[in-house]
mmCIF file of C-alpha atoms in Angstrom:
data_model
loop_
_atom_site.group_PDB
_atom_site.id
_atom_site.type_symbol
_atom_site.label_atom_id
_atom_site.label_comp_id
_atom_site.label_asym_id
_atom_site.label_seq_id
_atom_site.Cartn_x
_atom_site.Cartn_y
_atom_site.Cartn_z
ATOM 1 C CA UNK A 1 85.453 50.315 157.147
ATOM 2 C CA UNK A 2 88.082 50.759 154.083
ATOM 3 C CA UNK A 3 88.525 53.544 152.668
ATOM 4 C CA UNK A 4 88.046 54.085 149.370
ATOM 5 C CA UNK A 5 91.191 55.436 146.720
ATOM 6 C CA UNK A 6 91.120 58.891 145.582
ATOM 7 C CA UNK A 7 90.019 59.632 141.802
ATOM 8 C CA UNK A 8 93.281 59.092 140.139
ATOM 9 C CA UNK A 9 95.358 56.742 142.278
ATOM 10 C CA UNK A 10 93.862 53.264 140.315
ATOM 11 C CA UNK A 11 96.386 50.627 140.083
ATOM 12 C CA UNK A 12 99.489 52.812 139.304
ATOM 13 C CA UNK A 13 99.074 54.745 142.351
ATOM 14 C CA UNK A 14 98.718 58.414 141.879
ATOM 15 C CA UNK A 15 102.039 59.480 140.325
ATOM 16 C CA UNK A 16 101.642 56.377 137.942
ATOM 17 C CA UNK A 17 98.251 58.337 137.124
ATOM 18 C CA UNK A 18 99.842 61.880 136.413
ATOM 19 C CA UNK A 19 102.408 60.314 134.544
ATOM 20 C CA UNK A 20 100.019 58.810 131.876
ATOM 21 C CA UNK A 21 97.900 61.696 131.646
ATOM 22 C CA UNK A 22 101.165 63.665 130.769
ATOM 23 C CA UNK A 23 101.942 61.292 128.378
ATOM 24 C CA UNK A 24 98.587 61.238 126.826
ATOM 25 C CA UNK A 25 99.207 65.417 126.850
ATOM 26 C CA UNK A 26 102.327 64.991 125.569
ATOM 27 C CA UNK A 27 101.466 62.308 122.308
ATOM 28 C CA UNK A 28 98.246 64.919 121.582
ATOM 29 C CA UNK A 29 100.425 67.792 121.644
ATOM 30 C CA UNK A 30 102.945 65.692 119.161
ATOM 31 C CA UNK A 31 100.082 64.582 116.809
ATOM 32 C CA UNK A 32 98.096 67.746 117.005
ATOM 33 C CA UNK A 33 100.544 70.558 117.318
ATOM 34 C CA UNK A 34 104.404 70.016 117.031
ATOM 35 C CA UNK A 35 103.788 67.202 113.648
ATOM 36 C CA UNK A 36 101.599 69.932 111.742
ATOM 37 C CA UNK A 37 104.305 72.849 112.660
ATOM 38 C CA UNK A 38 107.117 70.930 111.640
ATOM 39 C CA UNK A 39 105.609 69.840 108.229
ATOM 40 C CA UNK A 40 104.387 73.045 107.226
ATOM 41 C CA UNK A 41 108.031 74.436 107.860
ATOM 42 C CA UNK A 42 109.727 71.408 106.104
ATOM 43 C CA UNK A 43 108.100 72.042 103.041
ATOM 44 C CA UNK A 44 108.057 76.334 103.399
ATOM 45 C CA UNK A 45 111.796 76.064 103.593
ATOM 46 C CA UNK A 46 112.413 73.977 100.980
ATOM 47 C CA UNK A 47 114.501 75.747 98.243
ATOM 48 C CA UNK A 48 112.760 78.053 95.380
ATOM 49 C CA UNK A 49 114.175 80.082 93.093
ATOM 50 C CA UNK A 50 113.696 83.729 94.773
ATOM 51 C CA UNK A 51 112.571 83.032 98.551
ATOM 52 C CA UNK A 52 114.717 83.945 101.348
ATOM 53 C CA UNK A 53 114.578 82.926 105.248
ATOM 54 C CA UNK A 54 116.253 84.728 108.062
ATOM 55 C CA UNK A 55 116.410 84.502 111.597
ATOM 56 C CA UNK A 56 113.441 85.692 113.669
ATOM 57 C CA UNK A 57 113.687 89.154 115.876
ATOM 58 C CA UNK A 58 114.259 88.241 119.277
ATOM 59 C CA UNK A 59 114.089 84.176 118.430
ATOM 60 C CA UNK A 60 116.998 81.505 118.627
ATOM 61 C CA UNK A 61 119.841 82.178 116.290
ATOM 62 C CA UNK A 62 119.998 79.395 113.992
ATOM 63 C CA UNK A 63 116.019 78.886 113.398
ATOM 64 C CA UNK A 64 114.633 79.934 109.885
ATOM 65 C CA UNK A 65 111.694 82.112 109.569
ATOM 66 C CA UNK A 66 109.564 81.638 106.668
ATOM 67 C CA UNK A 67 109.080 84.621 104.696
ATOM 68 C CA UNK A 68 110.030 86.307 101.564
ATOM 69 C CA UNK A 69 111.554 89.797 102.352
ATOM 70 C CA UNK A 70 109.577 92.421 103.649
ATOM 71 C CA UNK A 71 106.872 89.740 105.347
ATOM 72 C CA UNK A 72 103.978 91.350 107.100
ATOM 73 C CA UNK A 73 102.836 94.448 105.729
ATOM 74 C CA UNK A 74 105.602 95.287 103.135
ATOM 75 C CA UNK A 75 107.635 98.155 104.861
ATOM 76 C CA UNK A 76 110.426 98.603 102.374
ATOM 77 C CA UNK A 77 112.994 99.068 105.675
ATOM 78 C CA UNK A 78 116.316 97.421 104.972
ATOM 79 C CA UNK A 79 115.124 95.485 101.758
ATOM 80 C CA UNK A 80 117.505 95.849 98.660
ATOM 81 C CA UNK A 81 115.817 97.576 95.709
ATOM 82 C CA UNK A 82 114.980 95.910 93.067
ATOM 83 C CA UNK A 83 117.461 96.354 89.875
ATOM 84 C CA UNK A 84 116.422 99.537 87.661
ATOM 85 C CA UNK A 85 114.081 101.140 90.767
ATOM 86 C CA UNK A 86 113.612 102.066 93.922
ATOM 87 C CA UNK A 87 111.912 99.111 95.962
ATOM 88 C CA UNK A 88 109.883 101.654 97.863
ATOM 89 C CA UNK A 89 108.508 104.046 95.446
ATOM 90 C CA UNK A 90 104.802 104.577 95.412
ATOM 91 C CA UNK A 91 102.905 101.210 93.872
ATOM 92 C CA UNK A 92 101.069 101.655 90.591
ATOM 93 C CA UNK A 93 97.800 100.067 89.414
ATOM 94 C CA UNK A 94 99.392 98.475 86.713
ATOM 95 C CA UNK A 95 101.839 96.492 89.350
ATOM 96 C CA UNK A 96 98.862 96.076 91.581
ATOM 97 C CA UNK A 97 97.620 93.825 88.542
ATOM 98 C CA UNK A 98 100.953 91.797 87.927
ATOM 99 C CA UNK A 99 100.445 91.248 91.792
ATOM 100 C CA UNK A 100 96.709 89.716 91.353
ATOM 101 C CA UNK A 101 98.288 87.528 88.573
ATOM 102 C CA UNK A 102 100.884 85.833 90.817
ATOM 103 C CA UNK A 103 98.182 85.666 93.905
ATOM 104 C CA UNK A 104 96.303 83.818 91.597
ATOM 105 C CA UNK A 105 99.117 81.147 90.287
ATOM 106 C CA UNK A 106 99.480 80.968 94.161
ATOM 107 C CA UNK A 107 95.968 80.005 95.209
ATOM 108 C CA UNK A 108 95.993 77.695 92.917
ATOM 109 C CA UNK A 109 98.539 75.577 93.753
ATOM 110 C CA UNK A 110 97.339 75.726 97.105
ATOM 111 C CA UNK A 111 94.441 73.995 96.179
ATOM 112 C CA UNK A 112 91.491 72.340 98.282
ATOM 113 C CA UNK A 113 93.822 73.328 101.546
ATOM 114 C CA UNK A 114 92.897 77.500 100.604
ATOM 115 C CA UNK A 115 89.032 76.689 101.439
ATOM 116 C CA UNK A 116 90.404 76.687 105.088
ATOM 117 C CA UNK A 117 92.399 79.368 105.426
ATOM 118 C CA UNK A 118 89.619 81.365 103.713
ATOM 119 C CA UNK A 119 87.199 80.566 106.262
ATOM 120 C CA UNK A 120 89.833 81.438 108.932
ATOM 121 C CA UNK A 121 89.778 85.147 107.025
ATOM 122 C CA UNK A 122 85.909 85.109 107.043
ATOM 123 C CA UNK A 123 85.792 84.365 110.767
ATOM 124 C CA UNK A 124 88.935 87.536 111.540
ATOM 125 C CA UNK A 125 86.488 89.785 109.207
ATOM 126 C CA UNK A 126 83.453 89.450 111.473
ATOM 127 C CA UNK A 127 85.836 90.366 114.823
ATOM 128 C CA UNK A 128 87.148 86.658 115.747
ATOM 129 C CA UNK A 129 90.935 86.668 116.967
ATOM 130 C CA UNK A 130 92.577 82.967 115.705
ATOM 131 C CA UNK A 131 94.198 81.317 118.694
ATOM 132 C CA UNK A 132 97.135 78.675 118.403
ATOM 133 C CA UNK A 133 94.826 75.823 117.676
ATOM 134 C CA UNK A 134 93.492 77.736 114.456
ATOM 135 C CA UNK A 135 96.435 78.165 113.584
ATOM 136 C CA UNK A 136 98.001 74.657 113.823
ATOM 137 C CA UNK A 137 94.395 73.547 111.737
ATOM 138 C CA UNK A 138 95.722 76.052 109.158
ATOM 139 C CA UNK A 139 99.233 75.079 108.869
ATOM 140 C CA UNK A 140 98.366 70.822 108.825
ATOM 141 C CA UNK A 141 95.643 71.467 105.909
ATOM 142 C CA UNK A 142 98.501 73.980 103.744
ATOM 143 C CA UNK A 143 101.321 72.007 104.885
ATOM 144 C CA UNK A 144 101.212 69.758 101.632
ATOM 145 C CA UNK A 145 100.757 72.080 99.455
ATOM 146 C CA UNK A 146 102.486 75.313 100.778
ATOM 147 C CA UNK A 147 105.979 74.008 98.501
ATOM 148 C CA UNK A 148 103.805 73.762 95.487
ATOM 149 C CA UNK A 149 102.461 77.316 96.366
ATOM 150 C CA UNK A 150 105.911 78.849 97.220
ATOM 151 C CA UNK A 151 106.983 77.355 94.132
ATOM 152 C CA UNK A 152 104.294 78.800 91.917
ATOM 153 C CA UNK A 153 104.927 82.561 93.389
ATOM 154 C CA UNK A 154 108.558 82.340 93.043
ATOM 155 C CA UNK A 155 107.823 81.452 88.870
ATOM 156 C CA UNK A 156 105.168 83.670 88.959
ATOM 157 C CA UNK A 157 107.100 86.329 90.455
ATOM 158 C CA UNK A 158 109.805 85.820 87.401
ATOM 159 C CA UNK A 159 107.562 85.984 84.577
ATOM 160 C CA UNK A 160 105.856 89.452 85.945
ATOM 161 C CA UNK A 161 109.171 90.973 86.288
ATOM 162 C CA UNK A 162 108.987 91.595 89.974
ATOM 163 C CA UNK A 163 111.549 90.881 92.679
ATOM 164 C CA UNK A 164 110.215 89.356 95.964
ATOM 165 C CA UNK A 165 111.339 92.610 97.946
ATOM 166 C CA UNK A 166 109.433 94.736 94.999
ATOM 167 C CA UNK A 167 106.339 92.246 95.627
ATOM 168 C CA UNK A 168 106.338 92.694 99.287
ATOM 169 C CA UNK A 169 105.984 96.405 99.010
ATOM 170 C CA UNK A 170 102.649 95.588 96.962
ATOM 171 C CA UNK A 171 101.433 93.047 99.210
ATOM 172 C CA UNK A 172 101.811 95.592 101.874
ATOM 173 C CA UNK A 173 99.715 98.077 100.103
ATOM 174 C CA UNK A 174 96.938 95.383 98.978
ATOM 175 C CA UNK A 175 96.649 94.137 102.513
ATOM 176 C CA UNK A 176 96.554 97.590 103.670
ATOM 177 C CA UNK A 177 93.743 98.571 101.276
ATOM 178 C CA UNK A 178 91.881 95.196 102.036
ATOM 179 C CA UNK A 179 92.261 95.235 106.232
ATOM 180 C CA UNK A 180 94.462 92.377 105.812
ATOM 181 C CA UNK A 181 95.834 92.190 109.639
ATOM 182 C CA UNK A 182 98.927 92.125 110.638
ATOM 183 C CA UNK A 183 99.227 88.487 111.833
ATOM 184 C CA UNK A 184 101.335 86.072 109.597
ATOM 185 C CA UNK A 185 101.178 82.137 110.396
ATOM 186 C CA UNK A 186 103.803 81.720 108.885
ATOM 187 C CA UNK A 187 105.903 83.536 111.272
ATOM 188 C CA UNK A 188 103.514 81.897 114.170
ATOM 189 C CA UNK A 189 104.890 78.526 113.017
ATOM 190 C CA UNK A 190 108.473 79.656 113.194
ATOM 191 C CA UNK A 191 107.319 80.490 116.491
ATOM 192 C CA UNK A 192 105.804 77.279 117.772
ATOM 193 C CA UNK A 193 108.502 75.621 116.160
ATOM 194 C CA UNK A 194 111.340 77.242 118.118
ATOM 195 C CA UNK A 195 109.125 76.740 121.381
ATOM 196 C CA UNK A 196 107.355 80.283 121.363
ATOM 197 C CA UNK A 197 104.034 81.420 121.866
ATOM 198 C CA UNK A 198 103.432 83.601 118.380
ATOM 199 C CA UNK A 199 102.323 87.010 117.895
ATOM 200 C CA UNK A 200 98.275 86.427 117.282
ATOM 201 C CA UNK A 201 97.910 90.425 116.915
ATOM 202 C CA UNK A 202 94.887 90.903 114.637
ATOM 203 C CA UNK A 203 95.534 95.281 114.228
ATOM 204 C CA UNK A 204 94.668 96.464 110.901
ATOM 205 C CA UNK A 205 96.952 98.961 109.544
ATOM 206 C CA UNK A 206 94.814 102.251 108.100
ATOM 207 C CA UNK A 207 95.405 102.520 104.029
ATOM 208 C CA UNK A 208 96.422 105.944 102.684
ATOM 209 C CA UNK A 209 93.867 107.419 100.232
ATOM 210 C CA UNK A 210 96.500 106.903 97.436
ATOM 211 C CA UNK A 211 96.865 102.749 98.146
ATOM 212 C CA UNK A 212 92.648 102.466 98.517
ATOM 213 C CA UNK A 213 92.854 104.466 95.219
ATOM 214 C CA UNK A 214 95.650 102.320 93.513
ATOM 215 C CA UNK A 215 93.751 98.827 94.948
ATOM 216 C CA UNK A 216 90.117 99.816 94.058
ATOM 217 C CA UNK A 217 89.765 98.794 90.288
ATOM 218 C CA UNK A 218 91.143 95.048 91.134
ATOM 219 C CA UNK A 219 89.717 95.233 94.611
ATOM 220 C CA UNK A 220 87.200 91.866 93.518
ATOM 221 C CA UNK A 221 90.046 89.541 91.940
ATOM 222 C CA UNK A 222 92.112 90.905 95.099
ATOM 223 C CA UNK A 223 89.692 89.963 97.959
ATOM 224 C CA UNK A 224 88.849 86.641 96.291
ATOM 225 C CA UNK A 225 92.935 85.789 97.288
ATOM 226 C CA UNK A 226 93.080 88.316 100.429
ATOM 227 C CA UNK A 227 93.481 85.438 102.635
ATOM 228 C CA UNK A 228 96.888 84.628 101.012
ATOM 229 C CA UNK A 229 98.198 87.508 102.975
ATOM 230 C CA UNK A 230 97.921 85.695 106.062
ATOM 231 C CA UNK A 231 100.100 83.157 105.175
ATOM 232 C CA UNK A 232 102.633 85.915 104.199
ATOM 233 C CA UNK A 233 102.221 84.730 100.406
#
């Protein structure tokens, strides 16, 4: 009696078989994963007016990270005050407003590709961590637009009279207030792009009674572009 070949070992034998499976793996992980990354970073580091990159705690020296200073939750540690004030004094309602205006110019210019990343901050609101495919789906549906966005923020950022180090303080506050976590895709892609696994930490930081306080009277305009502050923006 023959015997019959073992699942897997067809006509290219079985290492022929492993091979194109890995290939198959390794064109889906091209397509689906290391494309999306690398256009979402080709068009976040293109040049605008006031954005800044710089190279990623504990990464490879030489690999941008997408941010504007004081990315995350706006700690105002080793940023540069802004000219005529200190970057890190407390943030006033009337700033808090100036920031709506450019979150707005921002989610505009995002476009169509926002619906998605709003439904990503729907889905962390009711307790769901995003893993690294959620992430990727993110970054290939902003990746066209996230220049035009960048773009619009660093104008934006001009005509309110705030510098991006100034703005980061207030985006730390608003994301505070709102229970923005900490997690930035942005600084996930620099991640995947440098061949890490990023930091998918979802922790809330606890608002002071002062920032709730400063953040309540815009709180609706503000939560209609919360999800901006996972992309750092």
């Amino acid at each position: 009696m023959r015997s019959r070949r073992g699942l897997g070992c067809g006509c290219l034998g079985c290492g022929g078989s492993s091979l194109l499976v890995l290939g198959v793996l390794g064109a889906l992980a091209w397509f689906f994963v290391i494309q999306p990354v690398r256009g979402f970073l080709a068009s976040w580091q293109a040049p605008t007016a006031q954005t800044q990159t710089q190279t990623p705690q504990g990464g490879t020296a030489g690999v941008q990270v997408p941010s504007l200073p004081g990315n995350g939750n706006g700690s105002s540690t080793g940023t540069t005050p802004a000219p005529g004030g200190n970057v890190g004094a407390p943030v006033t309602q009337a700033e808090v407003q100036r920031f709506l205006r450019v979150r707005q110019d921002v989610s505009t210019a995002l476009g169509g590709s926002f619906t998605n990343l709003q439904n990503v901050w729907t889905d962390i609101q009711n307790g769901q961590t995003p893993n690294v495919l959620t992430i990727v789906g993110v970054l290939r549906d902003v990746g066209g637009s996230i220049g035009r966005a960048r773009q619009a923020q660093a104008t934006a950022l001009a005509r309110e009279g705030l510098s991006p180090e100034r703005y980061a303080v207030i985006r730390g506050t608003v994301n505070r207030a709102l229970g923005v976590p900490n997690i930035d895709f942005a600084q996930a892609a620099a991640a995947l792009g440098s061949g890490r696994l990023p930091d998918l930490n979802t922790t809330v930081q606890t608002a002071t009674p002062q920032e709730r306080a400063v953040v309540e009277p815009s709180r609706q305009g503000l939560t209609q572009t919360a999800a901006l502050g996972l992309l750092g923006l």
